[in-house]
Amino acid sequence: MRTPLAAPSRPFHFLGPPTRAGGSAPPAAVAMPRRRSAMGRGLSLLLAALALLAAPARAEGGAAEEEVKIEVLHLPESCSPKSKKGDLLNAHYDGFLASNGSKFYCSRTQNDGHPKWFVLGVGQVIKGLDIAMMNMCPGEKRKVVIPPSLAYGQQGYAQGKIPPNATLIFEIELYAVNKGPRSVEAFHQIDKDSDKKLSELEISQYLKEEFARDGKKRHPSVHDEILADIFKKNDHDGDGFISAKEYNVYQHDEL
C-alpha cells in the first residue's frame, strides 16, 4: 500500500512503504511550501484549483472485493467537516499485520514525526484506506481492518514487510480535513457564467484576484506565462476552454 498521506495543496511529502495491490511504490509527494520565484509562487496560488499534474492512475482488480471493517475509537463532540472524495487530509496512522500483530509502519517515525497529507479517494493510498477514511472528521480515531483484496493482494509488498495475502490493521488519527486540489468549490468560483467550462477570461480574472489577495508586486508577464501554462497543460482538446471533465482529474462526484 502506499503509506497514506502527502502534503497540502502544494508540493507533497509522501509516505512510507505501501502501495496498492500489484502497484509500485508510492509516488513522490508534496512537502510543506517554501519560498519560490514569482512564477512558481503564482502557480502555487492556483494549485488548489488548477493543479497542473493529473491524478495517479488507478489499478482496477477483477476479483470480488471484501469489506473494510471500521471501529470508531474516539468521536469528538463536534464532528465537522466530514471527509469526502477529493478532500485533502492530514493524519497519523500505525499499520499492523493481522496475522501476528507486528507493526510494519508508523507515520510518527517518518518526516520528522509530522502527520501525513494525502488526497482522499484518488488512489494515493491503498484502496482500503480510501474507503476506511471516508466520512471521518478532525479529531476522530479509527481502527480499521483491511482485507488483502483492498491492500496488497497476492503480491504483498516485500519492501514494506507485508507478505502475500495479508490482512492489515490500521489505527488512524485524523487531524484536518481541507478542500483538496481542484475542488468543486474552486471550479464554481472561477466559472462565473456557470456554463461548466472555464474560459481564458475567467481564469485570467481569477489569477488577478489571487495576485491581489497575495499582495506581492509581479511583472505583468508572470500573469501571462501562468495563464498560458494552465491552458497548455489542461486544455486537452484545444478548444480554448477547460471543461469540467478536463478540470476534474480527481473525479469529484459533484462535477
PDB file of C-alpha atoms in Angstrom:
ATOM      1  CA  MET A   1       0.000   0.000   0.000  1.00  0.00           C
ATOM      2  CA  ARG A   2       1.190   3.432  -0.106  1.00  0.00           C
ATOM      3  CA  THR A   3       1.722   4.839   3.210  1.00  0.00           C
ATOM      4  CA  PRO A   4      -1.114   7.261   3.171  1.00  0.00           C
ATOM      5  CA  LEU A   5      -0.872  10.953   3.350  1.00  0.00           C
ATOM      6  CA  ALA A   6       1.023  13.511   1.460  1.00  0.00           C
ATOM      7  CA  ALA A   7       1.171  17.278   1.748  1.00  0.00           C
ATOM      8  CA  PRO A   8      -1.236  20.131   1.349  1.00  0.00           C
ATOM      9  CA  SER A   9      -2.189  21.828  -1.820  1.00  0.00           C
ATOM     10  CA  ARG A  10       1.395  22.472  -2.709  1.00  0.00           C
ATOM     11  CA  PRO A  11       4.256  20.013  -3.081  1.00  0.00           C
ATOM     12  CA  PHE A  12       3.601  16.652  -1.463  1.00  0.00           C
ATOM     13  CA  HIS A  13       5.727  14.846   1.036  1.00  0.00           C
ATOM     14  CA  PHE A  14       4.724  11.238   0.664  1.00  0.00           C
ATOM     15  CA  LEU A  15       4.761   8.378   2.998  1.00  0.00           C
ATOM     16  CA  GLY A  16       6.373   5.225   3.811  1.00  0.00           C
ATOM     17  CA  PRO A  17       6.088   1.734   2.433  1.00  0.00           C
ATOM     18  CA  PRO A  18       2.858   0.503   0.975  1.00  0.00           C
ATOM     19  CA  THR A  19       1.192   0.949  -2.364  1.00  0.00           C
ATOM     20  CA  ARG A  20      -1.888  -0.775  -3.703  1.00  0.00           C
ATOM     21  CA  ALA A  21      -2.001  -4.419  -4.691  1.00  0.00           C
ATOM     22  CA  GLY A  22       0.015  -5.026  -7.806  1.00  0.00           C
ATOM     23  CA  GLY A  23       1.204  -1.411  -7.787  1.00  0.00           C
ATOM     24  CA  SER A  24       4.562   0.198  -7.425  1.00  0.00           C
ATOM     25  CA  ALA A  25       5.906   2.176  -4.537  1.00  0.00           C
ATOM     26  CA  PRO A  26       4.125   5.454  -3.833  1.00  0.00           C
ATOM     27  CA  PRO A  27       4.995   8.439  -5.985  1.00  0.00           C
ATOM     28  CA  ALA A  28       6.870  11.380  -4.581  1.00  0.00           C
ATOM     29  CA  ALA A  29       4.524  13.526  -2.579  1.00  0.00           C
ATOM     30  CA  VAL A  30       4.297  17.083  -1.599  1.00  0.00           C
ATOM     31  CA  ALA A  31       6.113  18.806   1.223  1.00  0.00           C
ATOM     32  CA  MET A  32       5.220  21.987   3.035  1.00  0.00           C
ATOM     33  CA  PRO A  33       5.597  25.047   0.774  1.00  0.00           C
ATOM     34  CA  ARG A  34       8.786  27.097   0.636  1.00  0.00           C
ATOM     35  CA  ARG A  35       9.572  30.458  -0.935  1.00  0.00           C
ATOM     36  CA  ARG A  36       9.691  30.264  -4.708  1.00  0.00           C
ATOM     37  CA  SER A  37      10.289  32.536  -7.646  1.00  0.00           C
ATOM     38  CA  ALA A  38       7.486  34.884  -8.668  1.00  0.00           C
ATOM     39  CA  MET A  39       6.112  32.492 -11.272  1.00  0.00           C
ATOM     40  CA  GLY A  40       6.474  29.462  -9.050  1.00  0.00           C
ATOM     41  CA  ARG A  41       4.672  31.251  -6.267  1.00  0.00           C
ATOM     42  CA  GLY A  42       1.925  32.260  -8.648  1.00  0.00           C
ATOM     43  CA  LEU A  43       1.448  28.653  -9.676  1.00  0.00           C
ATOM     44  CA  SER A  44       1.194  27.585  -6.047  1.00  0.00           C
ATOM     45  CA  LEU A  45      -1.682  30.024  -5.578  1.00  0.00           C
ATOM     46  CA  LEU A  46      -3.602  28.123  -8.211  1.00  0.00           C
ATOM     47  CA  LEU A  47      -2.713  24.632  -7.104  1.00  0.00           C
ATOM     48  CA  ALA A  48      -5.840  24.156  -5.029  1.00  0.00           C
ATOM     49  CA  ALA A  49      -7.988  24.979  -8.017  1.00  0.00           C
ATOM     50  CA  LEU A  50      -5.912  24.135 -11.080  1.00  0.00           C
ATOM     51  CA  ALA A  51      -3.320  21.527 -10.136  1.00  0.00           C
ATOM     52  CA  LEU A  52      -1.261  21.002 -13.242  1.00  0.00           C
ATOM     53  CA  LEU A  53      -0.496  17.352 -12.698  1.00  0.00           C
ATOM     54  CA  ALA A  54      -3.014  14.602 -13.350  1.00  0.00           C
ATOM     55  CA  ALA A  55      -4.011  12.282 -10.531  1.00  0.00           C
ATOM     56  CA  PRO A  56      -2.187   8.947 -10.387  1.00  0.00           C
ATOM     57  CA  ALA A  57      -3.642   6.124 -12.445  1.00  0.00           C
ATOM     58  CA  ARG A  58      -5.827   3.692 -10.568  1.00  0.00           C
ATOM     59  CA  ALA A  59      -5.297  -0.033 -10.850  1.00  0.00           C
ATOM     60  CA  GLU A  60      -8.527  -1.952 -11.064  1.00  0.00           C
ATOM     61  CA  GLY A  61      -8.707  -5.544  -9.936  1.00  0.00           C
ATOM     62  CA  GLY A  62     -11.083  -8.049 -11.394  1.00  0.00           C
ATOM     63  CA  ALA A  63     -11.656 -10.175  -8.304  1.00  0.00           C
ATOM     64  CA  ALA A  64     -14.590  -9.655  -5.966  1.00  0.00           C
ATOM     65  CA  GLU A  65     -13.646  -7.371  -3.092  1.00  0.00           C
ATOM     66  CA  GLU A  66     -14.230  -7.903   0.598  1.00  0.00           C
ATOM     67  CA  GLU A  67     -15.307  -5.225   3.040  1.00  0.00           C
ATOM     68  CA  VAL A  68     -13.292  -2.907   5.255  1.00  0.00           C
ATOM     69  CA  LYS A  69     -14.190  -3.247   8.934  1.00  0.00           C
ATOM     70  CA  ILE A  70     -14.271   0.064  10.805  1.00  0.00           C
ATOM     71  CA  GLU A  71     -14.256   0.600  14.583  1.00  0.00           C
ATOM     72  CA  VAL A  72     -14.556   4.183  15.848  1.00  0.00           C
ATOM     73  CA  LEU A  73     -12.262   4.570  18.862  1.00  0.00           C
ATOM     74  CA  HIS A  74     -12.956   8.247  19.515  1.00  0.00           C
ATOM     75  CA  LEU A  75     -15.525  10.650  18.079  1.00  0.00           C
ATOM     76  CA  PRO A  76     -15.302  14.351  19.007  1.00  0.00           C
ATOM     77  CA  GLU A  77     -18.477  16.136  20.116  1.00  0.00           C
ATOM     78  CA  SER A  78     -18.242  18.461  17.146  1.00  0.00           C
ATOM     79  CA  CYS A  79     -17.734  16.128  14.194  1.00  0.00           C
ATOM     80  CA  SER A  80     -17.406  18.501  11.234  1.00  0.00           C
ATOM     81  CA  PRO A  81     -16.433  18.690   8.480  1.00  0.00           C
ATOM     82  CA  LYS A  82     -16.613  15.072   7.408  1.00  0.00           C
ATOM     83  CA  SER A  83     -14.163  13.822   4.815  1.00  0.00           C
ATOM     84  CA  LYS A  84     -15.266  13.093   1.258  1.00  0.00           C
ATOM     85  CA  LYS A  85     -13.667  12.114  -2.008  1.00  0.00           C
ATOM     86  CA  GLY A  86     -11.185  14.739  -3.201  1.00  0.00           C
ATOM     87  CA  ASP A  87     -10.541  16.281   0.248  1.00  0.00           C
ATOM     88  CA  LEU A  88      -7.011  16.868   1.479  1.00  0.00           C
ATOM     89  CA  LEU A  89      -6.498  15.004   4.781  1.00  0.00           C
ATOM     90  CA  ASN A  90      -3.815  15.230   7.470  1.00  0.00           C
ATOM     91  CA  ALA A  91      -3.403  12.210   9.740  1.00  0.00           C
ATOM     92  CA  HIS A  92      -1.144   9.874  11.683  1.00  0.00           C
ATOM     93  CA  TYR A  93      -1.501   6.116  11.445  1.00  0.00           C
ATOM     94  CA  ASP A  94       0.105   2.849  12.515  1.00  0.00           C
ATOM     95  CA  GLY A  95      -0.067  -0.304  10.398  1.00  0.00           C
ATOM     96  CA  PHE A  96      -0.061  -3.868  11.748  1.00  0.00           C
ATOM     97  CA  LEU A  97      -0.228  -7.367  10.277  1.00  0.00           C
ATOM     98  CA  ALA A  98      -3.429  -9.047  11.457  1.00  0.00           C
ATOM     99  CA  SER A  99      -1.728 -12.444  11.432  1.00  0.00           C
ATOM    100  CA  ASN A 100       0.722 -11.739  14.250  1.00  0.00           C
ATOM    101  CA  GLY A 101       0.173  -8.147  15.362  1.00  0.00           C
ATOM    102  CA  SER A 102       3.598  -6.973  14.221  1.00  0.00           C
ATOM    103  CA  LYS A 103       3.889  -3.321  13.266  1.00  0.00           C
ATOM    104  CA  PHE A 104       5.073  -2.713   9.705  1.00  0.00           C
ATOM    105  CA  TYR A 105       4.641   1.065   9.600  1.00  0.00           C
ATOM    106  CA  CYS A 106       4.376   4.084  11.890  1.00  0.00           C
ATOM    107  CA  SER A 107       3.903   7.546  10.398  1.00  0.00           C
ATOM    108  CA  ARG A 108       5.306   9.180  13.524  1.00  0.00           C
ATOM    109  CA  THR A 109       8.743   7.815  12.673  1.00  0.00           C
ATOM    110  CA  GLN A 110       8.652   9.406   9.190  1.00  0.00           C
ATOM    111  CA  ASN A 111       9.044  13.034   8.049  1.00  0.00           C
ATOM    112  CA  ASP A 112      10.325  14.152  11.472  1.00  0.00           C
ATOM    113  CA  GLY A 113       7.125  12.876  13.064  1.00  0.00           C
ATOM    114  CA  HIS A 114       4.814  15.215  11.155  1.00  0.00           C
ATOM    115  CA  PRO A 115       1.342  13.903  10.228  1.00  0.00           C
ATOM    116  CA  LYS A 116       0.910  12.829   6.617  1.00  0.00           C
ATOM    117  CA  TRP A 117      -1.082  14.591   3.907  1.00  0.00           C
ATOM    118  CA  PHE A 118      -2.976  12.957   1.044  1.00  0.00           C
ATOM    119  CA  VAL A 119      -5.979  13.449  -1.213  1.00  0.00           C
ATOM    120  CA  LEU A 120      -8.781  11.042  -0.301  1.00  0.00           C
ATOM    121  CA  GLY A 121     -10.371   8.681  -2.798  1.00  0.00           C
ATOM    122  CA  VAL A 122      -7.997   9.164  -5.747  1.00  0.00           C
ATOM    123  CA  GLY A 123      -5.579   6.281  -5.253  1.00  0.00           C
ATOM    124  CA  GLN A 124      -2.789   7.990  -3.324  1.00  0.00           C
ATOM    125  CA  VAL A 125      -3.171   5.283  -0.669  1.00  0.00           C
ATOM    126  CA  ILE A 126      -4.335   1.680  -0.885  1.00  0.00           C
ATOM    127  CA  LYS A 127      -7.992   1.287  -1.724  1.00  0.00           C
ATOM    128  CA  GLY A 128      -8.882   0.004   1.742  1.00  0.00           C
ATOM    129  CA  LEU A 129      -7.667   3.228   3.356  1.00  0.00           C
ATOM    130  CA  ASP A 130      -9.508   5.360   0.798  1.00  0.00           C
ATOM    131  CA  ILE A 131     -12.658   3.530   1.920  1.00  0.00           C
ATOM    132  CA  ALA A 132     -11.821   3.480   5.642  1.00  0.00           C
ATOM    133  CA  MET A 133     -11.288   7.238   5.925  1.00  0.00           C
ATOM    134  CA  MET A 134     -14.472   8.407   4.215  1.00  0.00           C
ATOM    135  CA  ASN A 135     -16.908  10.415   6.417  1.00  0.00           C
ATOM    136  CA  MET A 136     -14.239  10.921   9.072  1.00  0.00           C
ATOM    137  CA  CYS A 137     -13.911  14.210  10.977  1.00  0.00           C
ATOM    138  CA  PRO A 138     -10.942  16.031  12.556  1.00  0.00           C
ATOM    139  CA  GLY A 139     -10.109  14.575  15.967  1.00  0.00           C
ATOM    140  CA  GLU A 140     -11.698  11.213  15.155  1.00  0.00           C
ATOM    141  CA  LYS A 141      -9.753   7.992  15.753  1.00  0.00           C
ATOM    142  CA  ARG A 142     -10.472   4.708  13.996  1.00  0.00           C
ATOM    143  CA  LYS A 143      -9.214   1.163  13.969  1.00  0.00           C
ATOM    144  CA  VAL A 144      -9.753  -0.469  10.587  1.00  0.00           C
ATOM    145  CA  VAL A 145      -9.236  -3.977   9.238  1.00  0.00           C
ATOM    146  CA  ILE A 146      -8.417  -4.166   5.530  1.00  0.00           C
ATOM    147  CA  PRO A 147      -8.599  -7.466   3.605  1.00  0.00           C
ATOM    148  CA  PRO A 148      -5.859  -8.418   1.095  1.00  0.00           C
ATOM    149  CA  SER A 149      -8.053  -7.575  -1.901  1.00  0.00           C
ATOM    150  CA  LEU A 150      -8.157  -3.927  -0.766  1.00  0.00           C
ATOM    151  CA  ALA A 151      -4.489  -3.809   0.265  1.00  0.00           C
ATOM    152  CA  TYR A 152      -1.537  -5.575  -1.397  1.00  0.00           C
ATOM    153  CA  GLY A 153      -3.279  -8.699  -2.592  1.00  0.00           C
ATOM    154  CA  GLN A 154      -1.458 -11.816  -3.691  1.00  0.00           C
ATOM    155  CA  GLN A 155       1.746  -9.939  -4.439  1.00  0.00           C
ATOM    156  CA  GLY A 156       2.243  -8.470  -0.969  1.00  0.00           C
ATOM    157  CA  TYR A 157       4.775  -5.685  -0.539  1.00  0.00           C
ATOM    158  CA  ALA A 158       8.196  -7.062   0.335  1.00  0.00           C
ATOM    159  CA  GLN A 159       9.815  -3.648   0.806  1.00  0.00           C
ATOM    160  CA  GLY A 160       7.196  -2.806   3.409  1.00  0.00           C
ATOM    161  CA  LYS A 161       7.487  -6.249   5.055  1.00  0.00           C
ATOM    162  CA  ILE A 162       3.946  -7.145   4.021  1.00  0.00           C
ATOM    163  CA  PRO A 163       3.576 -10.787   2.918  1.00  0.00           C
ATOM    164  CA  PRO A 164       1.219 -12.012   0.169  1.00  0.00           C
ATOM    165  CA  ASN A 165      -2.498 -12.223   1.049  1.00  0.00           C
ATOM    166  CA  ALA A 166      -2.016 -10.186   4.222  1.00  0.00           C
ATOM    167  CA  THR A 167      -4.919  -8.680   6.140  1.00  0.00           C
ATOM    168  CA  LEU A 168      -3.864  -5.308   7.558  1.00  0.00           C
ATOM    169  CA  ILE A 169      -4.923  -3.343  10.623  1.00  0.00           C
ATOM    170  CA  PHE A 170      -4.542   0.420  10.839  1.00  0.00           C
ATOM    171  CA  GLU A 171      -5.018   2.726  13.796  1.00  0.00           C
ATOM    172  CA  ILE A 172      -5.727   6.202  12.407  1.00  0.00           C
ATOM    173  CA  GLU A 173      -5.997   9.643  13.980  1.00  0.00           C
ATOM    174  CA  LEU A 174      -7.304  12.382  11.672  1.00  0.00           C
ATOM    175  CA  TYR A 175      -6.169  15.963  12.296  1.00  0.00           C
ATOM    176  CA  ALA A 176      -7.520  18.009   9.404  1.00  0.00           C
ATOM    177  CA  VAL A 177      -9.985  17.898   6.507  1.00  0.00           C
ATOM    178  CA  ASN A 178      -9.316  20.556   3.854  1.00  0.00           C
ATOM    179  CA  LYS A 179     -10.583  21.242   0.360  1.00  0.00           C
ATOM    180  CA  GLY A 180      -8.342  19.310  -1.968  1.00  0.00           C
ATOM    181  CA  PRO A 181      -6.726  20.267  -5.263  1.00  0.00           C
ATOM    182  CA  ARG A 182      -9.256  21.129  -7.968  1.00  0.00           C
ATOM    183  CA  SER A 183     -12.133  21.311  -5.534  1.00  0.00           C
ATOM    184  CA  VAL A 184     -15.699  21.635  -6.779  1.00  0.00           C
ATOM    185  CA  GLU A 185     -15.994  24.925  -4.883  1.00  0.00           C
ATOM    186  CA  ALA A 186     -12.983  26.374  -6.699  1.00  0.00           C
ATOM    187  CA  PHE A 187     -14.403  25.357 -10.079  1.00  0.00           C
ATOM    188  CA  HIS A 188     -17.708  27.104  -9.393  1.00  0.00           C
ATOM    189  CA  GLN A 189     -15.863  30.148  -8.060  1.00  0.00           C
ATOM    190  CA  ILE A 190     -13.917  30.518 -11.324  1.00  0.00           C
ATOM    191  CA  ASP A 191     -16.857  29.589 -13.590  1.00  0.00           C
ATOM    192  CA  LYS A 192     -18.599  32.975 -13.392  1.00  0.00           C
ATOM    193  CA  ASP A 193     -21.196  32.229 -16.103  1.00  0.00           C
ATOM    194  CA  SER A 194     -21.937  28.700 -14.784  1.00  0.00           C
ATOM    195  CA  ASP A 195     -21.506  27.086 -18.196  1.00  0.00           C
ATOM    196  CA  LYS A 196     -19.474  24.151 -16.806  1.00  0.00           C
ATOM    197  CA  LYS A 197     -16.262  25.255 -18.505  1.00  0.00           C
ATOM    198  CA  LEU A 198     -13.525  27.747 -17.701  1.00  0.00           C
ATOM    199  CA  SER A 199     -12.646  30.376 -20.278  1.00  0.00           C
ATOM    200  CA  GLU A 200      -9.337  32.183 -20.624  1.00  0.00           C
ATOM    201  CA  LEU A 201     -11.043  35.362 -19.397  1.00  0.00           C
ATOM    202  CA  GLU A 202     -12.437  33.629 -16.287  1.00  0.00           C
ATOM    203  CA  ILE A 203      -9.102  32.101 -15.319  1.00  0.00           C
ATOM    204  CA  SER A 204      -7.287  35.364 -16.089  1.00  0.00           C
ATOM    205  CA  GLN A 205      -9.647  37.183 -13.714  1.00  0.00           C
ATOM    206  CA  TYR A 206      -9.168  34.519 -11.066  1.00  0.00           C
ATOM    207  CA  LEU A 207      -5.389  34.919 -11.358  1.00  0.00           C
ATOM    208  CA  LYS A 208      -5.652  38.671 -10.934  1.00  0.00           C
ATOM    209  CA  GLU A 209      -7.812  38.259  -7.834  1.00  0.00           C
ATOM    210  CA  GLU A 210      -5.374  35.757  -6.321  1.00  0.00           C
ATOM    211  CA  PHE A 211      -2.415  38.014  -7.052  1.00  0.00           C
ATOM    212  CA  ALA A 212      -4.224  40.959  -5.474  1.00  0.00           C
ATOM    213  CA  ARG A 213      -5.055  38.870  -2.410  1.00  0.00           C
ATOM    214  CA  ASP A 214      -1.425  37.798  -2.139  1.00  0.00           C
ATOM    215  CA  GLY A 215      -0.336  41.449  -2.147  1.00  0.00           C
ATOM    216  CA  LYS A 216       3.013  40.987  -3.907  1.00  0.00           C
ATOM    217  CA  LYS A 217       4.058  43.003  -6.940  1.00  0.00           C
ATOM    218  CA  ARG A 218       4.710  40.956 -10.073  1.00  0.00           C
ATOM    219  CA  HIS A 219       5.718  41.777 -13.593  1.00  0.00           C
ATOM    220  CA  PRO A 220       2.692  41.536 -15.944  1.00  0.00           C
ATOM    221  CA  SER A 221       4.475  38.791 -17.870  1.00  0.00           C
ATOM    222  CA  VAL A 222       4.104  36.455 -14.869  1.00  0.00           C
ATOM    223  CA  HIS A 223       0.315  36.511 -15.250  1.00  0.00           C
ATOM    224  CA  ASP A 224       0.551  35.781 -18.964  1.00  0.00           C
ATOM    225  CA  GLU A 225       3.055  32.954 -18.526  1.00  0.00           C
ATOM    226  CA  ILE A 226       0.968  31.231 -15.871  1.00  0.00           C
ATOM    227  CA  LEU A 227      -2.222  31.586 -17.908  1.00  0.00           C
ATOM    228  CA  ALA A 228      -0.549  30.121 -20.998  1.00  0.00           C
ATOM    229  CA  ASP A 229       0.893  27.248 -18.947  1.00  0.00           C
ATOM    230  CA  ILE A 230      -2.500  26.411 -17.437  1.00  0.00           C
ATOM    231  CA  PHE A 231      -4.134  26.075 -20.834  1.00  0.00           C
ATOM    232  CA  LYS A 232      -1.180  24.184 -22.307  1.00  0.00           C
ATOM    233  CA  LYS A 233      -1.440  21.532 -19.595  1.00  0.00           C
ATOM    234  CA  ASN A 234      -5.215  21.392 -19.120  1.00  0.00           C
ATOM    235  CA  ASP A 235      -6.981  22.271 -22.389  1.00  0.00           C
ATOM    236  CA  HIS A 236      -6.532  18.793 -23.867  1.00  0.00           C
ATOM    237  CA  ASP A 237      -8.910  19.212 -26.810  1.00  0.00           C
ATOM    238  CA  GLY A 238      -7.568  22.657 -27.706  1.00  0.00           C
ATOM    239  CA  ASP A 239     -10.980  24.358 -27.822  1.00  0.00           C
ATOM    240  CA  GLY A 240      -9.884  27.325 -25.722  1.00  0.00           C
ATOM    241  CA  PHE A 241     -11.772  26.207 -22.603  1.00  0.00           C
ATOM    242  CA  ILE A 242     -11.027  23.938 -19.640  1.00  0.00           C
ATOM    243  CA  SER A 243     -14.103  21.751 -19.350  1.00  0.00           C
ATOM    244  CA  ALA A 244     -15.396  20.225 -16.144  1.00  0.00           C
ATOM    245  CA  LYS A 245     -14.046  16.882 -17.393  1.00  0.00           C
ATOM    246  CA  GLU A 246     -10.592  18.307 -18.098  1.00  0.00           C
ATOM    247  CA  TYR A 247     -10.541  20.043 -14.722  1.00  0.00           C
ATOM    248  CA  ASN A 248     -11.953  17.094 -12.794  1.00  0.00           C
ATOM    249  CA  VAL A 249      -8.908  14.807 -12.655  1.00  0.00           C
ATOM    250  CA  TYR A 250      -9.883  13.853  -9.089  1.00  0.00           C
ATOM    251  CA  GLN A 251     -13.343  12.694 -10.244  1.00  0.00           C
ATOM    252  CA  HIS A 252     -15.455  14.689  -7.794  1.00  0.00           C
ATOM    253  CA  ASP A 253     -18.992  13.301  -7.898  1.00  0.00           C
ATOM    254  CA  GLU A 254     -20.478  16.824  -7.993  1.00  0.00           C
ATOM    255  CA  LEU A 255     -18.921  17.739 -11.365  1.00  0.00           C
TER     256      LEU A 255
END
